[in-house]
Short mmCIF file of C-alpha atoms in Angstrom, two decimals:
data_model
loop_
_atom_site.label_atom_id
_atom_site.label_comp_id
_atom_site.label_asym_id
_atom_site.label_seq_id
_atom_site.Cartn_x
_atom_site.Cartn_y
_atom_site.Cartn_z
CA SER A 1192 1.70 15.46 13.96
CA GLN A 1193 2.29 14.30 10.13
CA THR A 1194 -0.74 14.14 8.19
CA ILE A 1195 -1.46 13.35 4.78
CA HIS A 1196 -4.06 14.94 2.39
CA GLN A 1197 -5.18 13.70 -1.04
CA TRP A 1198 -8.46 14.98 -2.86
CA PRO A 1199 -10.79 14.51 -4.58
CA ALA A 1200 -11.92 11.88 -2.94
CA THR A 1201 -14.00 10.78 -6.10
CA LEU A 1202 -13.89 11.88 -9.61
CA VAL A 1203 -15.83 10.96 -12.81
CA GLN A 1204 -14.00 12.29 -15.81
CA PRO A 1205 -14.85 11.67 -19.45
CA VAL A 1206 -12.35 9.57 -21.69
CA GLY A 1207 -9.91 12.27 -23.26
CA SER A 1208 -10.18 14.91 -20.52
CA PRO A 1209 -7.13 15.91 -18.19
CA LEU A 1210 -6.55 14.97 -14.81
CA SER A 1211 -4.85 16.34 -11.81
CA LEU A 1212 -4.78 14.70 -8.31
CA GLU A 1213 -3.01 16.54 -5.70
CA CYS A 1214 -1.54 15.22 -2.39
CA THR A 1215 0.14 17.35 0.54
CA VAL A 1216 1.82 16.44 3.47
CA GLU A 1217 1.92 18.34 6.76
CA GLY A 1218 4.29 17.78 9.50
CA THR A 1219 7.74 16.70 8.14
CA SER A 1220 9.97 17.98 5.62
CA ASN A 1221 11.58 16.45 2.88
CA PRO A 1222 9.43 13.29 3.02
CA ASN A 1223 9.64 10.35 0.24
CA LEU A 1224 6.38 10.19 -1.61
CA TYR A 1225 4.65 7.99 -3.41
CA TRP A 1226 1.53 7.54 -5.84
CA TYR A 1227 0.35 3.75 -6.14
CA ARG A 1228 -2.66 2.56 -7.94
CA GLN A 1229 -5.00 -0.04 -7.48
CA ALA A 1230 -7.16 -1.25 -9.87
CA ALA A 1231 -10.28 -3.43 -9.85
CA GLY A 1232 -9.52 -6.74 -8.47
CA ARG A 1233 -5.78 -6.20 -8.69
CA GLY A 1234 -3.16 -5.35 -6.05
CA LEU A 1235 -1.34 -1.93 -5.50
CA GLN A 1236 1.03 -0.86 -8.25
CA LEU A 1237 3.73 1.73 -7.71
CA LEU A 1238 3.38 4.21 -10.23
CA PHE A 1239 5.61 7.32 -8.91
CA TYR A 1240 8.00 8.02 -6.16
CA SER A 1241 9.85 11.36 -5.16
CA VAL A 1242 12.77 11.79 -2.76
CA GLY A 1243 12.45 15.91 -3.19
CA ILE A 1244 11.71 18.47 -5.07
CA GLY A 1245 11.41 18.06 -8.89
CA GLN A 1246 12.92 14.48 -8.41
CA ILE A 1247 10.74 11.91 -9.93
CA SER A 1248 11.02 8.24 -10.58
CA SER A 1249 8.74 6.43 -12.91
CA GLU A 1250 7.94 2.88 -12.30
CA VAL A 1251 6.02 1.89 -15.03
CA PRO A 1252 5.23 3.08 -18.66
CA GLN A 1253 2.05 4.73 -18.70
CA ASN A 1254 -0.30 7.73 -19.57
CA LEU A 1255 0.20 9.62 -16.42
CA SER A 1256 3.02 11.70 -14.87
CA ALA A 1257 3.54 13.34 -11.51
CA SER A 1258 5.22 16.33 -10.55
CA ARG A 1259 6.42 17.77 -7.33
CA PRO A 1260 6.81 21.58 -7.44
CA GLN A 1261 6.98 21.98 -3.49
CA ASP A 1262 8.56 19.91 -0.64
CA ARG A 1263 5.22 18.46 0.68
CA GLN A 1264 2.81 18.43 -2.51
CA PHE A 1265 2.87 15.81 -5.11
CA ILE A 1266 0.76 15.91 -8.00
CA LEU A 1267 -0.75 13.08 -10.62
CA SER A 1268 -1.74 14.17 -13.97
CA SER A 1269 -2.54 13.48 -17.19
CA LYS A 1270 -2.99 14.99 -20.52
CA LYS A 1271 -5.95 12.35 -21.75
CA LEU A 1272 -7.46 9.92 -19.63
CA LEU A 1273 -8.16 6.56 -20.67
CA LEU A 1274 -10.38 3.86 -20.07
CA SER A 1275 -7.73 1.90 -18.15
CA ASP A 1276 -6.63 4.77 -16.22
CA SER A 1277 -9.91 4.09 -13.76
CA GLY A 1278 -8.80 3.14 -10.28
CA PHE A 1279 -8.11 3.92 -7.03
CA TYR A 1280 -5.10 6.08 -6.47
CA LEU A 1281 -3.19 6.35 -3.28
CA CYS A 1282 -0.67 9.19 -1.99
CA ALA A 1283 1.83 7.91 0.41
CA TRP A 1284 4.58 9.46 2.34
CA GLU A 1285 7.45 7.67 4.15
CA ARG A 1286 8.93 7.62 7.59
CA GLY A 1287 11.77 5.23 8.64
CA GLU A 1288 10.65 1.95 7.33
CA LYS A 1289 6.96 2.86 7.27
CA LEU A 1290 4.53 4.09 4.84
CA PHE A 1291 1.44 6.52 5.46
CA PHE A 1292 -1.18 6.52 3.38
CA GLY A 1293 -3.63 8.90 1.98
CA SER A 1294 -7.39 8.11 1.97
CA GLY A 1295 -7.44 7.46 -1.86
CA THR A 1296 -9.24 8.81 -4.71
CA GLN A 1297 -11.39 6.85 -6.87
CA LEU A 1298 -11.30 7.57 -10.58
CA SER A 1299 -13.88 6.35 -12.85
CA VAL A 1300 -13.15 7.26 -16.38
CA LEU A 1301 -16.37 6.83 -18.59
CA ALA B 111 14.42 -7.66 -7.98
CA GLN B 112 12.19 -8.32 -5.37
CA SER B 113 8.68 -10.00 -5.36
CA VAL B 114 5.49 -10.84 -3.05
CA THR B 115 2.91 -13.50 -3.82
CA GLN B 116 -0.41 -13.63 -1.61
CA LEU B 117 -1.43 -17.09 -2.38
CA ASP B 118 -5.24 -16.61 -1.70
CA SER B 119 -7.37 -13.64 -3.23
CA GLN B 120 -10.03 -14.13 -1.03
CA VAL B 121 -10.65 -15.80 2.19
CA PRO B 122 -14.38 -16.05 3.48
CA VAL B 123 -14.49 -16.87 7.25
CA PHE B 124 -16.86 -17.12 10.17
CA GLU B 125 -16.93 -14.60 13.06
CA GLU B 126 -14.56 -15.95 15.79
CA ALA B 127 -12.72 -18.36 13.68
CA PRO B 128 -9.00 -18.60 13.29
CA VAL B 129 -7.62 -17.24 10.00
CA GLU B 130 -4.55 -17.31 8.18
CA LEU B 131 -3.34 -15.23 5.33
CA ARG B 132 -0.35 -16.61 3.38
CA CYS B 133 2.54 -14.20 2.02
CA ASN B 134 5.74 -15.55 -0.06
CA TYR B 135 8.53 -13.42 -0.84
CA SER B 136 11.18 -13.83 -3.08
CA SER B 137 14.72 -11.61 -2.91
CA SER B 138 18.35 -12.02 -3.53
CA VAL B 139 18.90 -9.75 -0.06
CA SER B 140 17.51 -9.34 3.10
CA VAL B 141 14.12 -7.79 3.44
CA TYR B 142 11.79 -5.86 6.02
CA LEU B 143 8.49 -7.32 5.99
CA PHE B 144 5.15 -5.61 6.40
CA TRP B 145 1.07 -6.44 6.49
CA TYR B 146 -1.09 -3.17 5.80
CA VAL B 147 -4.86 -3.27 5.83
CA GLN B 148 -7.25 -1.47 3.67
CA TYR B 149 -11.04 -1.01 4.89
CA PRO B 150 -13.46 -0.52 2.44
CA ASN B 151 -12.95 2.92 0.41
CA GLN B 152 -10.05 3.76 2.44
CA GLY B 153 -6.00 4.19 2.27
CA LEU B 154 -3.98 1.48 3.96
CA GLN B 155 -2.87 1.25 7.29
CA LEU B 156 0.09 -0.57 8.69
CA LEU B 157 -1.06 -3.87 10.72
CA LEU B 158 2.97 -4.90 11.66
CA LYS B 159 6.13 -5.20 10.64
CA TYR B 160 9.06 -7.13 10.92
CA LEU B 161 12.51 -5.46 10.98
CA SER B 162 14.71 -7.28 12.88
CA GLY B 163 14.83 -9.74 16.37
CA SER B 164 11.95 -12.37 17.23
CA THR B 165 10.49 -13.70 14.08
CA LEU B 166 6.92 -13.62 15.80
CA VAL B 167 5.74 -10.09 15.49
CA LYS B 168 2.33 -8.91 16.86
CA GLY B 169 0.21 -6.22 15.48
CA ILE B 170 -2.66 -4.01 16.23
CA ASN B 171 -5.87 -5.52 16.33
CA GLY B 172 -4.97 -9.20 17.82
CA PHE B 173 -3.27 -9.83 14.49
CA GLU B 174 0.56 -11.22 14.67
CA ALA B 175 2.79 -12.93 11.87
CA GLU B 176 5.94 -15.02 11.59
CA PHE B 177 8.83 -14.37 9.76
CA ASN B 178 9.90 -17.69 8.48
CA LYS B 179 13.50 -17.12 6.65
CA SER B 180 13.83 -20.45 5.46
CA GLN B 181 10.39 -20.58 3.51
CA THR B 182 10.71 -17.08 2.85
CA SER B 183 7.22 -16.83 3.98
CA PHE B 184 5.58 -14.01 6.22
CA HIS B 185 2.03 -15.26 7.03
CA LEU B 186 -0.68 -13.26 8.90
CA ARG B 187 -3.00 -14.88 11.62
CA LYS B 188 -5.70 -13.99 13.92
CA PRO B 189 -6.98 -16.57 16.46
CA SER B 190 -10.48 -14.96 16.20
CA VAL B 191 -11.86 -12.61 13.63
CA HIS B 192 -14.80 -9.95 14.10
CA ILE B 193 -17.29 -8.78 11.50
CA SER B 194 -14.82 -5.39 11.87
CA ASP B 195 -12.05 -7.55 10.15
CA THR B 196 -13.40 -7.47 6.93
CA ALA B 197 -10.80 -5.80 4.73
CA GLU B 198 -8.25 -6.37 1.96
CA TYR B 199 -5.06 -7.34 3.20
CA PHE B 200 -1.51 -6.63 1.79
CA CYS B 201 1.67 -8.11 2.39
CA ALA B 202 4.86 -6.20 1.31
CA VAL B 203 8.66 -6.21 1.46
CA LYS B 204 11.44 -3.61 0.93
CA LEU B 205 14.65 -4.29 0.95
CA THR B 206 17.13 -3.67 3.94
CA ILE B 207 20.10 -1.69 1.89
CA LYS B 208 19.72 1.81 2.08
CA ALA B 209 19.26 3.52 -1.29
CA ALA B 210 17.60 5.88 -3.15
CA GLY B 211 14.27 4.40 -4.30
CA ASN B 212 14.13 1.49 -2.30
CA LYS B 213 10.39 1.03 -2.08
CA LEU B 214 7.99 -1.27 -0.93
CA THR B 215 6.86 -3.96 -3.34
CA PHE B 216 3.25 -5.08 -2.66
CA GLY B 217 1.65 -8.25 -2.96
CA GLY B 218 -1.94 -8.62 -4.88
CA GLY B 219 -3.84 -8.61 -1.89
CA THR B 220 -6.02 -11.04 -0.02
CA ARG B 221 -10.19 -10.12 0.59
CA VAL B 222 -11.33 -11.21 4.13
CA LEU B 223 -15.20 -11.64 4.23
CA VAL B 224 -16.12 -12.13 7.81
CA LYS B 225 -19.18 -13.84 8.01
CA PRO B 226 -21.74 -13.80 10.83
#
């Protein structure tokens, strides 16, 4: 069966520090992968999606970047975090018309 | 581009009472429709989806939703809620066309708080 792993679960980082969140999928190949952010009191915002290795599409201009170095690995990064980067980050993969979400990372930038 | 509006940001409801969460969408082409639930500090889980066929869709945990094309709505209902239904609920749409980058668009979410 397919599973999706996302880590860390929580992260507290100072402003200006780098960020790396990792997401991996097991049990499937060539999945479409997504990074969403859920800011406090707001809905889900699509940040990046990837249809294959090295293929990244950005939905909104921001302080973040994404990479897909391997088929089932999707990484969200930042060189210098801002206060506004705080939020709940969710990775997801797609099968058919359905999204499967990871358990999320709560990022607090202080 | 498609958009999704969830009219209620919060819905308090007493245990065993019915609940309806409203969702309206806008799209120039046909869409698939979804409801996802997010329990506290967790990721999202699919509750139900409408792809085609009967406009009344039944999902997990006793939830159902009805697709109304003329009103571009996909409201979620449950006749009797439990404390465990306390969560945030997201409506989402996806274009039916097969194209790279065709992705889910989510509404702003509705927080349901079930009170004893």
